[in-house]
Amino acid sequence: MQERFQAVLKRRLQVEIQNHTPLIPWESQLVEYPEFVEEPAIALVPAWGWLAQQSKLNLPVSLPDTIFQQLMDKCQLLLTSSLPLGPKLVQAVESLFPEDYQLINDLAGLVLRTSYRSVDALETIPNIEKDYSDLQPRQQMALSLMAAKQLLENLTLPVSLANPVIEQQWQTNAGTLIIRVELQLLGQVMKLCVHSELPTIGVLKLEGNGTQAVASSGNANKASLELDCLPTNQTYTLVVEFPEIEQQPLLLAINLT
């Protein structure tokens, strides 16, 4: 008898709930909820726009992204410095290994003297592994110094009347950036001309000798600019900005010799 009473009461409660669904405390009216809720997509942080350039460096082991970016930032800061290449390499790398200045200095000299571009060719770092985290600190220093040397070379565009044209390519997450620099002598006037092919909408700024020129690609994939220049040893800077892929511009040094 009691079981039957409980069954009847249960059915009556079910009918009552179906006809008069109770509200959750925070509801003011009945709301239909989906059977499941899709988790929102995780917002991905865009990759650093200049990271793709590492694939063009001649290194036997890839650097971690954060270390490559730090080296790139340091090298750009040192571009217009009058320091010789050796001290530039040391300054580019020393913040990664703050306790080993003398060893970094010694390895920088070795990197400058060697004709090889492969870290495993250096006598000081035999049996190199395949991952940066597996390297000994001495190996990591040598690898970072070699990367810094190549970055400084890639960021510097030397031109002269004897060699008036130079072309450099940079890889970005959007594709290849091509920079072509020409030194032109037109009568008594010397001009520094920069032509570019861009992977996305960009802005170029050329500065030096107290003057500057700015050009935008708009919807095209090319931009050009020029400046009058003096036939003396000078350094001009070229800033390349791609607002759609990276807020940090690329800084190049154009050395007139």
JSON list of C-alpha atoms in Angstrom, two decimals, residues 48-132:
[
{"chain": "A", "resi": 48, "resn": "TRP", "atom": "CA", "xyz": [55.59, 37.20, -33.86]},
{"chain": "A", "resi": 49, "resn": "GLY", "atom": "CA", "xyz": [55.62, 38.38, -37.47]},
{"chain": "A", "resi": 50, "resn": "TRP", "atom": "CA", "xyz": [59.37, 38.08, -38.07]},
{"chain": "A", "resi": 51, "resn": "LEU", "atom": "CA", "xyz": [59.77, 34.61, -36.58]},
{"chain": "A", "resi": 52, "resn": "ALA", "atom": "CA", "xyz": [59.80, 32.92, -40.00]},
{"chain": "A", "resi": 53, "resn": "GLN", "atom": "CA", "xyz": [63.21, 34.42, -40.76]},
{"chain": "A", "resi": 54, "resn": "GLN", "atom": "CA", "xyz": [64.90, 31.88, -38.50]},
{"chain": "A", "resi": 55, "resn": "SER", "atom": "CA", "xyz": [64.33, 29.22, -41.16]},
{"chain": "A", "resi": 56, "resn": "LYS", "atom": "CA", "xyz": [66.76, 31.16, -43.38]},
{"chain": "A", "resi": 57, "resn": "LEU", "atom": "CA", "xyz": [69.60, 31.14, -40.87]},
{"chain": "A", "resi": 58, "resn": "ASN", "atom": "CA", "xyz": [72.32, 28.56, -41.38]},
{"chain": "A", "resi": 59, "resn": "LEU", "atom": "CA", "xyz": [72.18, 26.91, -37.96]},
{"chain": "A", "resi": 60, "resn": "PRO", "atom": "CA", "xyz": [72.30, 23.20, -37.12]},
{"chain": "A", "resi": 61, "resn": "VAL", "atom": "CA", "xyz": [69.85, 23.62, -34.24]},
{"chain": "A", "resi": 62, "resn": "SER", "atom": "CA", "xyz": [66.84, 25.93, -34.08]},
{"chain": "A", "resi": 63, "resn": "LEU", "atom": "CA", "xyz": [66.66, 28.51, -31.33]},
{"chain": "A", "resi": 64, "resn": "PRO", "atom": "CA", "xyz": [63.57, 28.68, -29.11]},
{"chain": "A", "resi": 65, "resn": "ASP", "atom": "CA", "xyz": [61.19, 31.34, -30.40]},
{"chain": "A", "resi": 66, "resn": "THR", "atom": "CA", "xyz": [61.64, 33.58, -27.36]},
{"chain": "A", "resi": 67, "resn": "ILE", "atom": "CA", "xyz": [65.43, 33.51, -27.61]},
{"chain": "A", "resi": 68, "resn": "PHE", "atom": "CA", "xyz": [65.36, 34.22, -31.34]},
{"chain": "A", "resi": 69, "resn": "GLN", "atom": "CA", "xyz": [63.10, 37.21, -30.72]},
{"chain": "A", "resi": 70, "resn": "GLN", "atom": "CA", "xyz": [65.38, 38.53, -27.96]},
{"chain": "A", "resi": 71, "resn": "LEU", "atom": "CA", "xyz": [68.39, 38.22, -30.24]},
{"chain": "A", "resi": 72, "resn": "MET", "atom": "CA", "xyz": [66.54, 39.96, -33.05]},
{"chain": "A", "resi": 73, "resn": "ASP", "atom": "CA", "xyz": [65.56, 42.85, -30.76]},
{"chain": "A", "resi": 74, "resn": "LYS", "atom": "CA", "xyz": [69.12, 43.22, -29.50]},
{"chain": "A", "resi": 75, "resn": "CYS", "atom": "CA", "xyz": [70.62, 43.10, -32.98]},
{"chain": "A", "resi": 76, "resn": "GLN", "atom": "CA", "xyz": [68.28, 45.81, -34.22]},
{"chain": "A", "resi": 77, "resn": "LEU", "atom": "CA", "xyz": [69.26, 48.04, -31.29]},
{"chain": "A", "resi": 78, "resn": "LEU", "atom": "CA", "xyz": [72.95, 47.53, -32.14]},
{"chain": "A", "resi": 79, "resn": "LEU", "atom": "CA", "xyz": [72.63, 48.08, -35.88]},
{"chain": "A", "resi": 80, "resn": "THR", "atom": "CA", "xyz": [73.61, 51.74, -35.97]},
{"chain": "A", "resi": 81, "resn": "SER", "atom": "CA", "xyz": [76.22, 51.44, -33.22]},
{"chain": "A", "resi": 82, "resn": "SER", "atom": "CA", "xyz": [79.82, 52.28, -34.15]},
{"chain": "A", "resi": 83, "resn": "LEU", "atom": "CA", "xyz": [81.06, 49.24, -32.19]},
{"chain": "A", "resi": 84, "resn": "PRO", "atom": "CA", "xyz": [83.03, 46.59, -34.10]},
{"chain": "A", "resi": 85, "resn": "LEU", "atom": "CA", "xyz": [81.21, 43.35, -34.88]},
{"chain": "A", "resi": 86, "resn": "GLY", "atom": "CA", "xyz": [82.80, 41.39, -32.02]},
{"chain": "A", "resi": 87, "resn": "PRO", "atom": "CA", "xyz": [81.53, 43.61, -29.20]},
{"chain": "A", "resi": 88, "resn": "LYS", "atom": "CA", "xyz": [78.14, 43.77, -30.95]},
{"chain": "A", "resi": 89, "resn": "LEU", "atom": "CA", "xyz": [77.90, 39.98, -30.80]},
{"chain": "A", "resi": 90, "resn": "VAL", "atom": "CA", "xyz": [78.80, 39.97, -27.11]},
{"chain": "A", "resi": 91, "resn": "GLN", "atom": "CA", "xyz": [76.21, 42.63, -26.29]},
{"chain": "A", "resi": 92, "resn": "ALA", "atom": "CA", "xyz": [73.54, 40.82, -28.29]},
{"chain": "A", "resi": 93, "resn": "VAL", "atom": "CA", "xyz": [74.05, 37.58, -26.34]},
{"chain": "A", "resi": 94, "resn": "GLU", "atom": "CA", "xyz": [75.25, 38.58, -22.88]},
{"chain": "A", "resi": 95, "resn": "SER", "atom": "CA", "xyz": [71.76, 39.16, -21.41]},
{"chain": "A", "resi": 96, "resn": "LEU", "atom": "CA", "xyz": [70.97, 35.49, -22.13]},
{"chain": "A", "resi": 97, "resn": "PHE", "atom": "CA", "xyz": [74.00, 34.36, -20.12]},
{"chain": "A", "resi": 98, "resn": "PRO", "atom": "CA", "xyz": [74.64, 37.18, -17.60]},
{"chain": "A", "resi": 99, "resn": "GLU", "atom": "CA", "xyz": [77.13, 35.19, -15.51]},
{"chain": "A", "resi": 100, "resn": "ASP", "atom": "CA", "xyz": [79.45, 34.15, -18.33]},
{"chain": "A", "resi": 101, "resn": "TYR", "atom": "CA", "xyz": [80.73, 37.38, -19.91]},
{"chain": "A", "resi": 102, "resn": "GLN", "atom": "CA", "xyz": [84.34, 36.24, -20.33]},
{"chain": "A", "resi": 103, "resn": "LEU", "atom": "CA", "xyz": [83.35, 32.93, -21.92]},
{"chain": "A", "resi": 104, "resn": "ILE", "atom": "CA", "xyz": [80.95, 34.71, -24.29]},
{"chain": "A", "resi": 105, "resn": "ASN", "atom": "CA", "xyz": [83.75, 37.11, -25.23]},
{"chain": "A", "resi": 106, "resn": "ASP", "atom": "CA", "xyz": [86.12, 34.21, -25.97]},
{"chain": "A", "resi": 107, "resn": "LEU", "atom": "CA", "xyz": [83.51, 32.36, -28.04]},
{"chain": "A", "resi": 108, "resn": "ALA", "atom": "CA", "xyz": [82.64, 35.55, -29.95]},
{"chain": "A", "resi": 109, "resn": "GLY", "atom": "CA", "xyz": [86.25, 35.77, -31.08]},
{"chain": "A", "resi": 110, "resn": "LEU", "atom": "CA", "xyz": [86.12, 32.15, -32.22]},
{"chain": "A", "resi": 111, "resn": "VAL", "atom": "CA", "xyz": [82.86, 32.73, -34.13]},
{"chain": "A", "resi": 112, "resn": "LEU", "atom": "CA", "xyz": [84.43, 35.71, -35.91]},
{"chain": "A", "resi": 113, "resn": "ARG", "atom": "CA", "xyz": [87.59, 33.78, -36.83]},
{"chain": "A", "resi": 114, "resn": "THR", "atom": "CA", "xyz": [86.02, 30.58, -38.09]},
{"chain": "A", "resi": 115, "resn": "SER", "atom": "CA", "xyz": [85.16, 30.24, -41.75]},
{"chain": "A", "resi": 116, "resn": "TYR", "atom": "CA", "xyz": [82.41, 27.74, -40.92]},
{"chain": "A", "resi": 117, "resn": "ARG", "atom": "CA", "xyz": [78.78, 28.60, -40.32]},
{"chain": "A", "resi": 118, "resn": "SER", "atom": "CA", "xyz": [77.91, 25.35, -38.59]},
{"chain": "A", "resi": 119, "resn": "VAL", "atom": "CA", "xyz": [78.13, 25.18, -34.83]},
{"chain": "A", "resi": 120, "resn": "ASP", "atom": "CA", "xyz": [79.30, 21.56, -34.85]},
{"chain": "A", "resi": 121, "resn": "ALA", "atom": "CA", "xyz": [82.38, 22.68, -36.79]},
{"chain": "A", "resi": 122, "resn": "LEU", "atom": "CA", "xyz": [83.63, 24.57, -33.73]},
{"chain": "A", "resi": 123, "resn": "GLU", "atom": "CA", "xyz": [86.15, 22.62, -31.67]},
{"chain": "A", "resi": 124, "resn": "THR", "atom": "CA", "xyz": [84.67, 23.95, -28.45]},
{"chain": "A", "resi": 125, "resn": "ILE", "atom": "CA", "xyz": [81.28, 22.30, -28.90]},
{"chain": "A", "resi": 126, "resn": "PRO", "atom": "CA", "xyz": [81.60, 18.70, -30.10]},
{"chain": "A", "resi": 127, "resn": "ASN", "atom": "CA", "xyz": [78.79, 16.14, -30.21]},
{"chain": "A", "resi": 128, "resn": "ILE", "atom": "CA", "xyz": [76.04, 18.67, -30.67]},
{"chain": "A", "resi": 129, "resn": "GLU", "atom": "CA", "xyz": [72.50, 17.46, -29.98]},
{"chain": "A", "resi": 130, "resn": "LYS", "atom": "CA", "xyz": [69.34, 18.11, -31.97]},
{"chain": "A", "resi": 131, "resn": "ASP", "atom": "CA", "xyz": [67.49, 20.33, -29.51]},
{"chain": "A", "resi": 132, "resn": "TYR", "atom": "CA", "xyz": [68.54, 23.62, -27.93]}
]
